[in-house]
Amino acid sequence: MMNSKWGYGAVYVVLIMMQVQVDGDKNNQQCCNWEGVKCSNVTGHVVKLDLHANDLHVTVATISPSLGELHRLNYLDLSGIVFEHTPSIPPFIASLTHLRYLNLSFCFSNGKIPPQLGNLLFLEYLDLGNSVFDHPQQIPSQFANLSRLVYLDLSGNELVGGLSHLTNMSSLRYLDLSDNSLEGTIPPQLGNLLSLEHLDLRSNGLSGTIPNHFRNLSGLQYLYISHYFYEEKMLLSSDLEWLSQLSSLRHLSLRLVNLSSASNWQLQDASLPWLMNSIGASLVILLMNDNDLTGTIPETFGENLRSLERLILANNELKGQIPASLFRISSLTELDLSENRFTGIIPDLSRLSSLQFLKLDNNRLNGAIHEGIGQLSNLTVLSLGNNLFRGLISEAHFSRLTSLSLLDLSHNTLVFNVSDKWIPPFSLISINLAYCNLGPSFPRWLHTQNMIDRLDISHAGISSTGPIPAFLSTASQVFVSNNKFQH
């Protein structure tokens, strides 16, 4: 006797690998009590199968064609199951014409997207993310029929070609096409999808400009666009002034796009007015790294970004001082300005109580590192290497850094001034203190770090009379050159 105590594995075997004989048969309703199965209280038909794998992929031999006999099914979720002997998404799924929800993400490792899915005219939710890897293929033209779609995820596949088949999905709110090989220009008609709230075009081969028609997407909250090759950046020749119309925008990612060739693309003066008005006030995430941005950041930059949680402007050509207004955004959890040409000192950062990631490495910052950094109890990554910092590093710099796992202060002129009895509050995984003065004896506090995977203390002024400490043998990478270890 099968009952609701059976696990998902039993449900897979009975409903997918065997012949299902329950659709509409009121005398054979025991499967309606199984976990993941829902039947209509009126007709007894199976209307919902939610058999998704949670964290682990569950391997199942095949999908039986009998699944196509569940004609009243309106919800099917098989996500995360690896169907090893099913060559592709079975076309017979398109016979389930009552489907409103279909999730086959992370299911298949080859095959093609069957164009017959375009027959599911009532479909509102379709997720085929990370399912099709056989060979490059285009988005089926039949998808143009899916005018009721609200959610469409085709990310992480080998899709090529353009986006023209998606431009009449007027109900669409969520569209994820990231991590494919889509090419050509972005069709202006995407700007007619007025219900769109989430648009992700990251890691494709799209070129040309972002259409000005995007100004019509007043409800857009998430916009992600990037190229998949650093050497072949997407060209943006427009000034993107239309962004000022997107007053609901919360997440903006423009990465690996050639902004330096666009007119008015310097982060200085009033050249980005769309960022300094209503859009800036609503932004939670701003990612504009790897774009060859030049100029300085205006002093008022942080004053309007009151809700910002992540700011990444890494790997650009920005210069001048980092405006103090940035260090007053108390909501920041990540600040990455690494690999630019910033100069000047870093003020007291103790107000940034939510900060988890701070990366200012590979700039030209100077002066002493303020002890207030030691108050950032949520900090997990502190990367200040390859700058011109000078002065002492004391225990106060780390007093409350209980969550720290990565520390990089390398290639500065810094001297560690801590007690031999000091026990740090953290357990580091990666330590890079190359060219810091840690000597003359081997730092005792390093003996407390039993989770080290990578350690670089080369050129650290250490003169030790013993061998390299044995506790470092568990680390996968250890660099201790240009010190004096005497056996």
CSV table of C-alpha atoms in Angstrom, one decimal:
chain,number,residue,atom,x,y,z
A,1,MET,CA,0.0,0.0,0.0
A,2,MET,CA,1.4,3.4,-1.0
A,3,ASN,CA,0.7,6.4,1.1
A,4,SER,CA,1.9,9.9,1.8
A,5,LYS,CA,4.8,8.6,3.9
A,6,TRP,CA,6.5,7.5,0.7
A,7,GLY,CA,9.4,9.8,-0.3
A,8,TYR,CA,9.8,11.6,-3.5
A,9,GLY,CA,11.9,8.7,-4.9
A,10,ALA,CA,8.8,6.4,-4.9
A,11,VAL,CA,6.7,9.1,-6.5
A,12,TYR,CA,9.3,9.4,-9.3
A,13,VAL,CA,9.2,5.6,-10.0
A,14,VAL,CA,5.4,5.3,-10.0
A,15,LEU,CA,4.4,8.5,-11.8
A,16,ILE,CA,7.3,8.9,-14.3
A,17,MET,CA,8.8,5.5,-15.0
A,18,MET,CA,5.6,3.4,-14.8
A,19,GLN,CA,2.3,3.7,-16.7
A,20,VAL,CA,0.0,6.2,-14.8
A,21,GLN,CA,-3.6,5.0,-14.8
A,22,VAL,CA,-5.2,7.4,-12.4
A,23,ASP,CA,-6.2,10.3,-14.5
A,24,GLY,CA,-9.9,10.8,-13.9
A,25,ASP,CA,-10.4,7.4,-12.2
A,26,LYS,CA,-12.1,8.1,-8.9
A,27,ASN,CA,-11.7,4.4,-7.9
A,28,ASN,CA,-8.0,4.6,-8.1
A,29,GLN,CA,-7.2,7.8,-6.1
A,30,GLN,CA,-4.5,6.6,-3.6
A,31,CYS,CA,-1.8,8.5,-5.6
A,32,CYS,CA,-3.6,11.8,-4.8
A,33,ASN,CA,-2.4,11.4,-1.2
A,34,TRP,CA,1.2,11.1,-2.2
A,35,GLU,CA,3.7,13.9,-1.5
A,36,GLY,CA,4.0,16.2,-4.5
A,37,VAL,CA,0.7,15.1,-6.1
A,38,LYS,CA,-2.5,17.1,-6.1
A,39,CYS,CA,-5.8,16.1,-7.6
A,40,SER,CA,-9.0,18.0,-8.4
A,41,ASN,CA,-11.6,17.7,-5.6
A,42,VAL,CA,-14.3,17.8,-8.3
A,43,THR,CA,-13.1,15.5,-11.1
A,44,GLY,CA,-10.3,13.5,-9.5
A,45,HIS,CA,-7.9,14.4,-12.2
A,46,VAL,CA,-4.2,14.9,-11.4
A,47,VAL,CA,-3.7,18.6,-11.7
A,48,LYS,CA,-0.4,19.2,-10.1
A,49,LEU,CA,3.0,17.3,-9.9
A,50,ASP,CA,5.6,19.0,-7.8
A,51,LEU,CA,8.5,16.5,-7.7
A,52,HIS,CA,11.4,18.9,-7.8
A,53,ALA,CA,14.7,17.9,-6.2
A,54,ASN,CA,15.7,20.3,-3.5
A,55,ASP,CA,19.5,20.5,-3.0
A,56,LEU,CA,20.7,17.3,-4.6
A,57,HIS,CA,20.1,16.2,-8.1
A,58,VAL,CA,18.1,13.0,-8.2
A,59,THR,CA,18.9,10.6,-11.1
A,60,VAL,CA,16.0,9.0,-12.9
A,61,ALA,CA,16.3,6.7,-15.9
A,62,THR,CA,13.6,8.2,-18.2
A,63,ILE,CA,10.4,10.0,-18.5
A,64,SER,CA,7.6,7.7,-19.5
A,65,PRO,CA,5.2,8.9,-22.3
A,66,SER,CA,2.4,8.1,-19.9
A,67,LEU,CA,3.1,11.5,-18.3
A,68,GLY,CA,1.4,12.9,-21.4
A,69,GLU,CA,-1.8,11.2,-20.5
A,70,LEU,CA,-2.4,13.6,-17.5
A,71,HIS,CA,-4.4,15.9,-19.7
A,72,ARG,CA,-5.8,18.1,-17.0
A,73,LEU,CA,-2.3,18.8,-15.5
A,74,ASN,CA,-1.8,22.5,-15.0
A,75,TYR,CA,1.4,22.5,-12.8
A,76,LEU,CA,4.5,20.4,-13.5
A,77,ASP,CA,7.8,20.8,-11.7
A,78,LEU,CA,10.6,18.3,-12.3
A,79,SER,CA,13.5,20.7,-11.7
A,80,GLY,CA,16.8,19.4,-10.5
A,81,ILE,CA,16.2,15.8,-11.6
A,82,VAL,CA,18.7,14.4,-14.1
A,83,PHE,CA,17.0,12.2,-16.6
A,84,GLU,CA,20.0,10.3,-17.9
A,85,HIS,CA,18.2,8.2,-20.5
A,86,THR,CA,15.9,10.9,-21.8
A,87,PRO,CA,17.7,12.5,-24.7
A,88,SER,CA,15.9,15.8,-24.6
A,89,ILE,CA,12.8,17.5,-23.3
A,90,PRO,CA,10.1,15.2,-24.5
A,91,PRO,CA,7.8,16.8,-27.1
A,92,PHE,CA,4.8,15.0,-25.6
A,93,ILE,CA,4.9,17.5,-22.8
A,94,ALA,CA,3.4,19.9,-25.3
A,95,SER,CA,0.2,17.7,-25.2
A,96,LEU,CA,-0.5,19.0,-21.7
A,97,THR,CA,-2.3,21.9,-23.1
A,98,HIS,CA,-3.8,23.0,-19.7
A,99,LEU,CA,-0.3,23.7,-18.2
A,100,ARG,CA,0.1,27.1,-16.6
A,101,TYR,CA,3.4,26.3,-14.8
A,102,LEU,CA,6.3,24.3,-16.3
A,103,ASN,CA,9.7,24.0,-14.6
A,104,LEU,CA,12.3,21.7,-16.2
A,105,SER,CA,15.4,23.6,-15.0
A,106,PHE,CA,18.6,21.7,-14.4
A,107,CYS,CA,17.0,18.5,-15.8
A,108,PHE,CA,18.6,17.6,-19.1
A,109,SER,CA,22.2,17.5,-20.3
A,110,ASN,CA,21.6,17.4,-24.1
A,111,GLY,CA,18.9,17.6,-26.7
A,112,LYS,CA,16.9,20.5,-27.9
A,113,ILE,CA,14.0,22.7,-26.8
A,114,PRO,CA,11.0,21.2,-28.6
A,115,PRO,CA,9.2,23.9,-30.7
A,116,GLN,CA,6.0,22.2,-29.7
A,117,LEU,CA,6.2,23.9,-26.4
A,118,GLY,CA,4.8,26.9,-28.3
A,119,ASN,CA,1.4,25.1,-28.3
A,120,LEU,CA,1.0,25.6,-24.5
A,121,LEU,CA,-1.1,28.7,-25.0
A,122,PHE,CA,-2.2,28.9,-21.3
A,123,LEU,CA,1.4,28.8,-20.0
A,124,GLU,CA,2.3,31.6,-17.5
A,125,TYR,CA,5.5,30.3,-16.0
A,126,LEU,CA,8.3,28.6,-18.0
A,127,ASP,CA,11.7,27.7,-16.6
A,128,LEU,CA,14.1,25.8,-18.8
A,129,GLY,CA,17.3,27.3,-17.2
A,130,ASN,CA,20.4,25.2,-17.4
A,131,SER,CA,18.8,22.3,-19.2
A,132,VAL,CA,19.8,22.2,-22.8
A,133,PHE,CA,23.5,21.8,-23.7
A,134,ASP,CA,23.6,19.7,-26.8
A,135,HIS,CA,24.5,22.2,-29.5
A,136,PRO,CA,23.8,25.8,-30.3
A,137,GLN,CA,20.2,26.5,-31.2
A,138,GLN,CA,17.8,29.4,-31.5
A,139,ILE,CA,14.9,30.2,-29.4
A,140,PRO,CA,12.0,28.4,-31.2
A,141,SER,CA,10.0,30.8,-33.3
A,142,GLN,CA,6.8,29.1,-31.8
A,143,PHE,CA,7.6,30.8,-28.5
A,144,ALA,CA,6.0,33.9,-30.1
A,145,ASN,CA,2.6,32.2,-29.4
A,146,LEU,CA,3.2,32.2,-25.6
A,147,SER,CA,1.6,35.6,-25.1
A,148,ARG,CA,0.4,34.8,-21.6
A,149,LEU,CA,3.8,34.2,-20.1
A,150,VAL,CA,4.6,36.1,-17.0
A,151,TYR,CA,7.9,34.3,-16.2
A,152,LEU,CA,10.5,33.0,-18.7
A,153,ASP,CA,13.9,31.7,-17.8
A,154,LEU,CA,16.1,30.3,-20.6
A,155,SER,CA,19.5,31.1,-18.9
A,156,GLY,CA,22.6,28.9,-19.0
A,157,ASN,CA,21.9,27.2,-22.3
A,158,GLU,CA,23.6,27.2,-25.7
A,159,LEU,CA,21.1,29.6,-27.3
A,160,VAL,CA,22.2,31.7,-30.3
A,161,GLY,CA,20.5,34.1,-32.7
A,162,GLY,CA,18.3,37.0,-31.8
A,163,LEU,CA,15.4,37.9,-29.5
A,164,SER,CA,12.7,38.8,-32.0
A,165,HIS,CA,10.5,35.9,-31.0
A,166,LEU,CA,10.0,37.3,-27.5
A,167,THR,CA,8.9,40.8,-28.4
A,168,ASN,CA,5.1,40.2,-28.2
A,169,MET,CA,4.9,38.7,-24.7
A,170,SER,CA,3.0,41.7,-23.3
A,171,SER,CA,2.4,40.0,-20.0
A,172,LEU,CA,6.0,39.2,-19.3
A,173,ARG,CA,7.4,40.4,-15.9
A,174,TYR,CA,10.5,38.2,-15.6
A,175,LEU,CA,12.9,37.5,-18.5
A,176,ASP,CA,16.3,35.8,-17.9
A,177,LEU,CA,18.4,35.0,-21.0
A,178,SER,CA,21.8,35.2,-19.2
A,179,ASP,CA,24.8,32.9,-19.9
A,180,ASN,CA,23.9,32.1,-23.5
A,181,SER,CA,25.5,33.0,-26.9
A,182,LEU,CA,22.8,35.3,-28.1
A,183,GLU,CA,24.0,37.8,-30.7
A,184,GLY,CA,23.0,40.8,-32.8
A,185,THR,CA,21.4,43.9,-31.5
A,186,ILE,CA,18.7,44.2,-28.8
A,187,PRO,CA,15.4,44.7,-30.6
A,188,PRO,CA,13.7,48.0,-29.7
A,189,GLN,CA,10.5,46.0,-29.3
A,190,LEU,CA,11.7,44.7,-26.0
A,191,GLY,CA,10.9,48.2,-24.8
A,192,ASN,CA,7.2,47.5,-25.5
A,193,LEU,CA,7.0,44.8,-22.8
A,194,LEU,CA,5.5,47.3,-20.4
A,195,SER,CA,4.9,44.7,-17.6
A,196,LEU,CA,8.6,43.8,-17.4
A,197,GLU,CA,10.2,44.0,-14.0
A,198,HIS,CA,13.3,41.8,-14.3
A,199,LEU,CA,15.5,41.7,-17.5
A,200,ASP,CA,18.8,39.8,-17.5
A,201,LEU,CA,20.9,39.7,-20.6
A,202,ARG,CA,24.2,39.1,-19.0
A,203,SER,CA,27.0,37.1,-20.6
A,204,ASN,CA,25.9,37.1,-24.2
A,205,GLY,CA,27.3,38.4,-27.5
A,206,LEU,CA,24.9,41.2,-28.0
A,207,SER,CA,26.2,44.4,-29.7
A,208,GLY,CA,25.0,47.8,-30.6
A,209,THR,CA,23.2,50.2,-28.2
A,210,ILE,CA,20.6,49.6,-25.6
A,211,PRO,CA,17.4,50.9,-27.3
A,212,ASN,CA,16.0,54.2,-26.1
A,213,HIS,CA,12.6,52.3,-26.1
A,214,PHE,CA,13.7,51.0,-22.7
A,215,ARG,CA,12.6,54.3,-21.3
A,216,ASN,CA,9.0,52.8,-21.5
A,217,LEU,CA,9.8,50.1,-19.0
A,218,SER,CA,8.8,52.3,-16.0
A,219,GLY,CA,8.2,49.2,-13.8
A,220,LEU,CA,11.6,47.7,-14.4
A,221,GLN,CA,13.3,46.9,-11.1
A,222,TYR,CA,16.2,44.7,-12.2
A,223,LEU,CA,18.4,45.3,-15.3
A,224,TYR,CA,21.5,43.3,-16.0
A,225,ILE,CA,23.5,43.6,-19.2
A,226,SER,CA,27.0,42.4,-20.0
A,227,HIS,CA,29.2,40.9,-22.7
A,228,TYR,CA,30.8,37.5,-22.3
A,229,PHE,CA,34.3,38.4,-23.5
A,230,TYR,CA,36.4,41.2,-22.0
A,231,GLU,CA,38.2,41.7,-25.3
A,232,GLU,CA,34.9,42.2,-27.3
A,233,LYS,CA,32.9,44.6,-25.2
A,234,MET,CA,29.4,45.5,-26.1
A,235,LEU,CA,29.5,49.0,-27.6
A,236,LEU,CA,27.2,51.7,-26.1
A,237,SER,CA,27.3,54.8,-28.2
A,238,SER,CA,24.2,56.4,-26.6
A,239,ASP,CA,24.4,58.4,-23.3
A,240,LEU,CA,21.7,56.2,-21.7
A,241,GLU,CA,19.7,59.2,-20.7
A,242,TRP,CA,16.6,57.0,-20.8
A,243,LEU,CA,17.7,55.5,-17.5
A,244,SER,CA,16.4,58.5,-15.8
A,245,GLN,CA,12.9,57.4,-16.6
A,246,LEU,CA,13.3,54.1,-14.7
A,247,SER,CA,12.2,55.4,-11.3
A,248,SER,CA,11.5,51.8,-10.0
A,249,LEU,CA,15.0,50.5,-10.8
A,250,ARG,CA,16.6,48.8,-7.9
A,251,HIS,CA,19.4,46.6,-9.4
A,252,LEU,CA,21.5,47.9,-12.3
A,253,SER,CA,24.4,45.9,-13.7
A,254,LEU,CA,26.3,47.2,-16.8
A,255,ARG,CA,29.5,45.1,-17.0
A,256,LEU,CA,32.0,44.5,-19.8
A,257,VAL,CA,30.4,47.2,-21.9
A,258,ASN,CA,32.4,49.8,-23.7
A,259,LEU,CA,31.3,53.0,-21.9
A,260,SER,CA,34.4,54.9,-22.6
A,261,SER,CA,33.4,55.3,-26.3
A,262,ALA,CA,30.0,56.6,-25.3
A,263,SER,CA,29.3,60.3,-25.1
A,264,ASN,CA,29.2,61.8,-21.6
A,265,TRP,CA,30.4,58.7,-19.8
A,266,GLN,CA,32.6,60.0,-17.1
A,267,LEU,CA,31.7,59.7,-13.5
A,268,GLN,CA,32.2,63.4,-12.8
A,269,ASP,CA,30.3,66.7,-12.7
A,270,ALA,CA,26.7,66.1,-13.8
A,271,SER,CA,27.5,63.7,-16.6
A,272,LEU,CA,25.4,61.0,-15.2
A,273,PRO,CA,22.2,62.9,-14.1
A,274,TRP,CA,20.1,59.7,-14.3
A,275,LEU,CA,22.1,58.4,-11.4
A,276,MET,CA,21.8,61.5,-9.3
A,277,ASN,CA,18.0,61.9,-9.4
A,278,SER,CA,15.2,59.6,-8.6
A,279,ILE,CA,16.8,56.4,-9.9
A,280,GLY,CA,19.8,56.9,-7.5
A,281,ALA,CA,17.5,57.1,-4.6
A,282,SER,CA,15.9,53.7,-5.4
A,283,LEU,CA,19.1,51.8,-6.3
A,284,VAL,CA,20.1,48.9,-4.1
A,285,ILE,CA,22.7,47.4,-6.3
A,286,LEU,CA,25.0,49.3,-8.8
A,287,LEU,CA,27.5,47.2,-10.7
A,288,MET,CA,29.5,49.0,-13.4
A,289,ASN,CA,32.9,47.2,-13.2
A,290,ASP,CA,35.2,46.4,-16.2
A,291,ASN,CA,33.9,49.3,-18.3
A,292,ASP,CA,36.9,51.6,-18.8
A,293,LEU,CA,35.2,54.4,-17.0
A,294,THR,CA,37.3,57.5,-16.6
A,295,GLY,CA,37.2,60.6,-14.6
A,296,THR,CA,36.5,61.2,-10.9
A,297,ILE,CA,33.6,60.4,-8.7
A,298,PRO,CA,31.7,63.6,-7.7
A,299,GLU,CA,31.7,64.4,-4.0
A,300,THR,CA,27.9,64.3,-4.0
A,301,PHE,CA,27.8,60.8,-5.5
A,302,GLY,CA,26.9,59.0,-2.2
A,303,GLU,CA,24.4,61.6,-1.0
A,304,ASN,CA,21.6,60.4,-3.2
A,305,LEU,CA,22.3,56.6,-3.0
A,306,ARG,CA,20.8,56.2,0.5
A,307,SER,CA,19.5,52.7,-0.1
A,308,LEU,CA,22.6,51.3,-1.8
A,309,GLU,CA,23.8,47.9,-0.6
A,310,ARG,CA,26.3,46.9,-3.3
A,311,LEU,CA,28.6,49.2,-5.2
A,312,ILE,CA,31.1,47.7,-7.6
A,313,LEU,CA,33.1,50.0,-9.9
A,314,ALA,CA,36.2,47.8,-10.0
A,315,ASN,CA,38.6,47.6,-12.9
A,316,ASN,CA,38.0,51.0,-14.5
A,317,GLU,CA,40.2,54.0,-14.9
A,318,LEU,CA,38.7,56.2,-12.2
A,319,LYS,CA,41.0,58.6,-10.3
A,320,GLY,CA,41.0,61.3,-7.7
A,321,GLN,CA,39.8,60.9,-4.1
A,322,ILE,CA,37.0,58.5,-3.1
A,323,PRO,CA,34.3,60.9,-1.9
A,324,ALA,CA,33.6,60.8,1.8
A,325,SER,CA,29.9,60.6,1.0
A,326,LEU,CA,30.3,57.0,0.0
A,327,PHE,CA,31.5,56.1,3.4
A,328,ARG,CA,28.3,57.4,5.0
A,329,ILE,CA,26.0,55.0,3.2
A,330,SER,CA,25.2,52.9,6.2
A,331,SER,CA,23.3,50.2,4.2
A,332,LEU,CA,26.4,49.2,2.2
A,333,THR,CA,27.3,45.5,2.5
A,334,GLU,CA,29.8,45.4,-0.4
A,335,LEU,CA,32.1,48.2,-1.7
A,336,ASP,CA,34.5,47.2,-4.5
A,337,LEU,CA,36.6,50.1,-6.0
A,338,SER,CA,39.6,47.9,-6.7
A,339,GLU,CA,41.9,48.2,-9.7
A,340,ASN,CA,41.4,51.9,-10.4
A,341,ARG,CA,43.6,55.0,-9.8
A,342,PHE,CA,42.2,56.4,-6.7
A,343,THR,CA,44.4,58.5,-4.4
A,344,GLY,CA,44.1,60.0,-1.0
A,345,ILE,CA,43.4,58.6,2.5
A,346,ILE,CA,40.7,56.4,3.8
A,347,PRO,CA,38.6,58.0,6.6
A,348,ASP,CA,37.1,56.3,9.6
A,349,LEU,CA,34.8,53.5,8.2
A,350,SER,CA,33.2,52.6,11.5
A,351,ARG,CA,29.8,53.8,10.4
A,352,LEU,CA,29.6,51.1,7.8
A,353,SER,CA,28.3,48.6,10.3
A,354,SER,CA,26.7,46.4,7.6
A,355,LEU,CA,29.8,46.1,5.4
A,356,GLN,CA,30.8,42.5,4.6
A,357,PHE,CA,33.1,43.0,1.6
A,358,LEU,CA,35.6,45.9,1.3
A,359,LYS,CA,37.9,45.8,-1.7
A,360,LEU,CA,40.1,48.9,-2.4
A,361,ASP,CA,43.2,47.0,-3.6
A,362,ASN,CA,45.3,48.0,-6.6
A,363,ASN,CA,44.9,51.8,-6.3
A,364,ARG,CA,47.2,54.6,-5.1
A,365,LEU,CA,45.6,55.2,-1.7
A,366,ASN,CA,48.0,56.5,1.0
A,367,GLY,CA,48.3,57.5,4.6
A,368,ALA,CA,47.5,55.4,7.6
A,369,ILE,CA,44.7,52.9,7.9
A,370,HIS,CA,42.2,54.2,10.4
A,371,GLU,CA,41.6,52.0,13.4
A,372,GLY,CA,37.9,52.4,13.0
A,373,ILE,CA,38.0,49.6,10.5
A,374,GLY,CA,38.3,47.2,13.4
A,375,GLN,CA,34.6,48.0,14.4
A,376,LEU,CA,33.2,46.3,11.2
A,377,SER,CA,32.0,43.2,12.9
A,378,ASN,CA,30.3,41.8,9.8
A,379,LEU,CA,33.4,42.2,7.5
A,380,THR,CA,34.4,38.9,5.9
A,381,VAL,CA,36.7,40.3,3.1
A,382,LEU,CA,39.2,43.1,3.7
A,383,SER,CA,41.4,43.7,0.6
A,384,LEU,CA,43.6,46.8,0.7
A,385,GLY,CA,46.7,45.4,-1.0
A,386,ASN,CA,48.9,47.2,-3.6
A,387,ASN,CA,48.4,50.7,-2.4
A,388,LEU,CA,50.7,53.3,-0.7
A,389,PHE,CA,49.5,52.9,2.8
A,390,ARG,CA,52.0,53.5,5.6
A,391,GLY,CA,52.1,53.2,9.4
A,392,LEU,CA,51.3,50.8,12.2
A,393,ILE,CA,48.8,48.0,12.3
A,394,SER,CA,47.6,47.3,15.8
A,395,GLU,CA,45.2,45.0,17.5
A,396,ALA,CA,42.6,47.7,17.4
A,397,HIS,CA,42.5,47.4,13.6
A,398,PHE,CA,41.0,43.9,14.1
A,399,SER,CA,39.2,44.2,17.5
A,400,ARG,CA,35.7,43.2,16.3
A,401,LEU,CA,36.5,41.5,13.0
A,402,THR,CA,35.1,38.1,14.2
A,403,SER,CA,33.7,37.2,10.7
A,404,LEU,CA,36.9,38.0,8.7
A,405,SER,CA,38.0,35.2,6.4
A,406,LEU,CA,40.2,37.0,3.8
A,407,LEU,CA,42.9,39.6,4.7
A,408,ASP,CA,45.0,41.3,2.1
A,409,LEU,CA,47.3,44.2,3.2
A,410,SER,CA,50.1,43.2,0.9
A,411,HIS,CA,52.5,45.5,-0.9
A,412,ASN,CA,52.1,48.5,1.4
A,413,THR,CA,54.5,50.0,3.9
A,414,LEU,CA,52.8,48.6,7.0
A,415,VAL,CA,54.3,47.5,10.3
A,416,PHE,CA,52.4,45.0,12.5
A,417,ASN,CA,52.6,46.1,16.2
A,418,VAL,CA,50.7,43.5,18.1
A,419,SER,CA,51.5,41.7,21.4
A,420,ASP,CA,53.0,38.2,21.4
A,421,LYS,CA,50.0,37.1,23.5
A,422,TRP,CA,47.4,38.5,21.0
A,423,ILE,CA,44.8,36.1,20.0
A,424,PRO,CA,42.9,37.4,16.9
A,425,PRO,CA,39.1,37.2,17.0
A,426,PHE,CA,39.0,35.7,13.5
A,427,SER,CA,39.9,32.5,11.7
A,428,LEU,CA,41.3,33.4,8.4
A,429,ILE,CA,41.3,31.2,5.2
A,430,SER,CA,43.4,33.5,3.0
A,431,ILE,CA,46.2,35.8,4.3
A,432,ASN,CA,48.3,38.0,2.1
A,433,LEU,CA,50.7,40.1,4.0
A,434,ALA,CA,53.6,40.2,1.5
A,435,TYR,CA,55.9,43.1,2.0
A,436,CYS,CA,54.4,44.0,5.4
A,437,ASN,CA,56.8,44.1,8.3
A,438,LEU,CA,55.8,41.2,10.6
A,439,GLY,CA,59.2,40.4,12.1
A,440,PRO,CA,61.6,40.0,13.4
A,441,SER,CA,60.3,36.7,14.9
A,442,PHE,CA,57.6,34.6,13.4
A,443,PRO,CA,54.2,36.1,14.3
A,444,ARG,CA,52.8,34.0,17.2
A,445,TRP,CA,49.2,35.0,16.3
A,446,LEU,CA,49.5,33.1,13.0
A,447,HIS,CA,49.6,29.9,15.1
A,448,THR,CA,46.0,30.5,16.1
A,449,GLN,CA,44.9,30.4,12.5
A,450,ASN,CA,44.0,26.7,11.9
A,451,MET,CA,41.9,27.2,8.8
A,452,ILE,CA,44.5,28.7,6.5
A,453,ASP,CA,44.3,27.6,2.9
A,454,ARG,CA,46.5,30.4,1.4
A,455,LEU,CA,49.3,32.3,3.1
A,456,ASP,CA,51.7,34.8,1.6
A,457,ILE,CA,54.2,36.4,4.1
A,458,SER,CA,57.0,36.8,1.6
A,459,HIS,CA,59.3,39.8,2.1
A,460,ALA,CA,57.9,40.2,5.7
A,461,GLY,CA,61.2,40.9,7.6
A,462,ILE,CA,61.0,37.6,9.5
A,463,SER,CA,64.1,36.0,11.1
A,464,SER,CA,63.3,32.7,12.6
A,465,THR,CA,65.7,30.2,14.2
A,466,GLY,CA,63.4,27.3,13.5
A,467,PRO,CA,61.9,25.6,10.5
A,468,ILE,CA,58.7,26.9,8.9
A,469,PRO,CA,55.9,26.0,11.4
A,470,ALA,CA,54.4,22.6,10.8
A,471,PHE,CA,50.9,23.9,11.1
A,472,LEU,CA,51.3,25.5,7.7
A,473,SER,CA,51.6,22.1,6.1
A,474,THR,CA,47.8,21.8,5.7
A,475,ALA,CA,47.6,25.0,3.6
A,476,SER,CA,47.4,24.5,-0.2
A,477,GLN,CA,49.5,27.6,-1.0
A,478,VAL,CA,52.3,29.0,1.2
A,479,PHE,CA,54.7,31.7,0.2
A,480,VAL,CA,57.5,32.6,2.6
A,481,SER,CA,60.4,33.7,0.3
A,482,ASN,CA,62.8,36.5,1.1
A,483,ASN,CA,62.7,35.9,4.9
A,484,LYS,CA,65.4,34.3,7.1
A,485,PHE,CA,64.4,30.9,8.4
A,486,GLN,CA,67.4,29.4,10.1
A,487,HIS,CA,67.4,25.6,10.8
